[in-house]
Coordinates of C-alpha atoms in Angstrom, one line a residue:
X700 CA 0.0 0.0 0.0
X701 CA 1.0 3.7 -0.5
X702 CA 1.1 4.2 3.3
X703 CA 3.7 1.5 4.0
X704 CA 5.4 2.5 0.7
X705 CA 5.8 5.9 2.6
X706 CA 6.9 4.5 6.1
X707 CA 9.7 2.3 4.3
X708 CA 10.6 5.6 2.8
X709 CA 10.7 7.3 5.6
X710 CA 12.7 5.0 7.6
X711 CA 15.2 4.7 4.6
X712 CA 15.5 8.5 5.2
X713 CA 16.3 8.6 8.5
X714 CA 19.6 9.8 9.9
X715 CA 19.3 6.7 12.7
X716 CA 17.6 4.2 9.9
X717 CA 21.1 2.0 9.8
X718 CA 24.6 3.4 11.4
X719 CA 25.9 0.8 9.7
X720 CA 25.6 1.7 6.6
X721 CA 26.7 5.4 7.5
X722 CA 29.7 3.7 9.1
X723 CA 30.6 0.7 7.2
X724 CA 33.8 0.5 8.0
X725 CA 33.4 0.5 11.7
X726 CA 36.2 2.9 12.1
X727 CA 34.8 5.3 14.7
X728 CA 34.0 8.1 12.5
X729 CA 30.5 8.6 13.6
X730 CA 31.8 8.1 17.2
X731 CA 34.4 11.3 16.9
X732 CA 32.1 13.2 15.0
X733 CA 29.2 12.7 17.0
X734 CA 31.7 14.1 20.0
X735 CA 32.9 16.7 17.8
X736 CA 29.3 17.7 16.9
X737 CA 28.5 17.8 20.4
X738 CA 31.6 19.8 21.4
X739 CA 30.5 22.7 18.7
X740 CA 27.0 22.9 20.4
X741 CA 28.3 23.0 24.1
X742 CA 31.2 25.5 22.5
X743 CA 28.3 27.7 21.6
X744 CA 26.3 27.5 24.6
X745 CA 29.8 28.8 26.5
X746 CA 29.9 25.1 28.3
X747 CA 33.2 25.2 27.7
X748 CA 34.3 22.9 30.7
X749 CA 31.6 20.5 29.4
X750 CA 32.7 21.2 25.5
X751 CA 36.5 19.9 26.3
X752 CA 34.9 16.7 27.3
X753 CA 33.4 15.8 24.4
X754 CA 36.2 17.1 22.2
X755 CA 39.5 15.7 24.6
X756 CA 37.2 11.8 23.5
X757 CA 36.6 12.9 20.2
X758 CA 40.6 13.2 19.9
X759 CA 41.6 10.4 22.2
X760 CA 39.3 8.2 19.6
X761 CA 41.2 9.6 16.5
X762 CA 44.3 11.5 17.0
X763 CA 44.2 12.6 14.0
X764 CA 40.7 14.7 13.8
X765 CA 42.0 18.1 12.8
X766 CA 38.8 19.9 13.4
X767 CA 38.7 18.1 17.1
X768 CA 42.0 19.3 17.8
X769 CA 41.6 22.8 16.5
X770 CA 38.4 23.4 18.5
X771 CA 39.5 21.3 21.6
X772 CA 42.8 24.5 21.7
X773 CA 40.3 27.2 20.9
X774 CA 38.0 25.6 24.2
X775 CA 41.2 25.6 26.7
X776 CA 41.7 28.8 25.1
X777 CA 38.8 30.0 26.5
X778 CA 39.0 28.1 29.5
X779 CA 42.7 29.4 30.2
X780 CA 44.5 26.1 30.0
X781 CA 47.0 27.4 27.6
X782 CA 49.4 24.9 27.8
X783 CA 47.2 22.5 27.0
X784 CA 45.6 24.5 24.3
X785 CA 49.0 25.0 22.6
X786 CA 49.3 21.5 22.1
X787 CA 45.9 20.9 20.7
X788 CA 46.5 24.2 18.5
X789 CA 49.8 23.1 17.0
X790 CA 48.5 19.2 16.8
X791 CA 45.7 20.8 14.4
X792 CA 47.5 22.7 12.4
X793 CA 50.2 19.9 12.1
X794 CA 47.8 17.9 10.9
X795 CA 45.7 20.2 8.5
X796 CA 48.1 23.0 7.7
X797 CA 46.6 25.9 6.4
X798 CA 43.4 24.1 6.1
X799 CA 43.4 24.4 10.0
X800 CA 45.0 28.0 9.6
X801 CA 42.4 29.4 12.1
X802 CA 44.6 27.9 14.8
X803 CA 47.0 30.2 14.1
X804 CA 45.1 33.1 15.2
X805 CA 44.0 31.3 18.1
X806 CA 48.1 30.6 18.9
X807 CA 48.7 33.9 17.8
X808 CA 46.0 34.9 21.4
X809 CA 47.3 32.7 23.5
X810 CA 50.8 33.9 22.9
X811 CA 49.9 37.2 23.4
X812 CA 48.1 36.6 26.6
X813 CA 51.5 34.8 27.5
X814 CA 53.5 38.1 26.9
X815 CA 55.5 36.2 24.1
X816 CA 55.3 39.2 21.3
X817 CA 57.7 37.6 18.6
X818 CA 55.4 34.0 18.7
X819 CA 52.3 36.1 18.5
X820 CA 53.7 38.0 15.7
X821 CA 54.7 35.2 13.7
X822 CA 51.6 33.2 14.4
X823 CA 49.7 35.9 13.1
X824 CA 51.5 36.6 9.7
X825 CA 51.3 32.8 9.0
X826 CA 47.2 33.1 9.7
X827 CA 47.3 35.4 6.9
X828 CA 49.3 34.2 5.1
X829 CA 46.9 31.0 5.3
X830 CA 43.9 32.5 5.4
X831 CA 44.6 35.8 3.4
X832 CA 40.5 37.0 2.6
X833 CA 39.9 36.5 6.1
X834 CA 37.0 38.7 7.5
X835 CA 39.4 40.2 10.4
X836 CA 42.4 40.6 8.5
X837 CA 42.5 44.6 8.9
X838 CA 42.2 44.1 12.6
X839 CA 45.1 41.3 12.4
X840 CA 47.2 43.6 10.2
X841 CA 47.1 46.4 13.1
X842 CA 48.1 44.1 15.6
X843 CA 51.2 42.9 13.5
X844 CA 52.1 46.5 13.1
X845 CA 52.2 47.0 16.5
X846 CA 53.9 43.7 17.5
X847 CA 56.6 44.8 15.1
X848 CA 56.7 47.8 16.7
X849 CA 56.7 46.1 20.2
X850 CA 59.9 43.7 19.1
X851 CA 62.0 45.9 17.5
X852 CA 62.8 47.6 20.8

């Protein structure tokens, strides 16, 4: 019949239908994602304690989740754990490169909040030199200019 024509349909279309066919290879992706995704939403509902949680076991499943370890630095960032941070902020961009160039603005911060100008300054020319359209690069020119500034003397 048409309606169990439309319930087959339906269950075909839904996200939980069969994991295994989203995962086939059983290799944790949806697990680390899943984590991630829930990492993003507790990032933006300034959980952050809670958000590093989710994205330290999103990592510790696959150490080599770029996006989790980007995210995960920005979070300690936030949450003032910047050795930590540093780690997961240099473990992105090792990973990704300039496709995880963001971290470099968020190293180019923590340095700065670490009173190390010259690491700030060259964290921040290598985000735009990675990300060179990005929408605060004016404000991350003037900083430069003044770290330059700052490290000369």
């Amino acid at each position: 019949s048409a309606r169990s024509k439309t319930r087959a349909v339906r269950s075909a279309n839904s996200p939980t239908a069969n994991l295994t066919t989203v995962n086939p290879r059983n290799d944790n992706t949806a697990q680390v994602d899943l984590h991630f995704k829930l990492g993003v939403i507790l990032n933006r509902q300034d959980r952050f304690d809670d958000a590093a949680v989710e994205l330290k076991k999103a990592v510790t499943i696959n150490d080599t989740a770029a996006n989790a370890h980007l995210l995960l630095g920005a979070t300690l960032l936030q949450l003032n754990r910047l050795d930590d941070a540093e780690k997961s902020l240099l473990r992105a961009y090792d990973l990704a490169g300039a496709g995880a160039g963001t971290a470099q603005l968020f190293l180019g911060q923590l340095y700065l909040m670490q009173q190390k100008p010259a690491a700030a300054l060259k964290a921040f020319e290598q985000y735009l030199k990675d990300i060179p359209t990005a929408a605060n690069a004016a404000q991350i020119k003037a900083e430069i200019e003044k770290l330059r500034t700052a490290t000369k003397n």
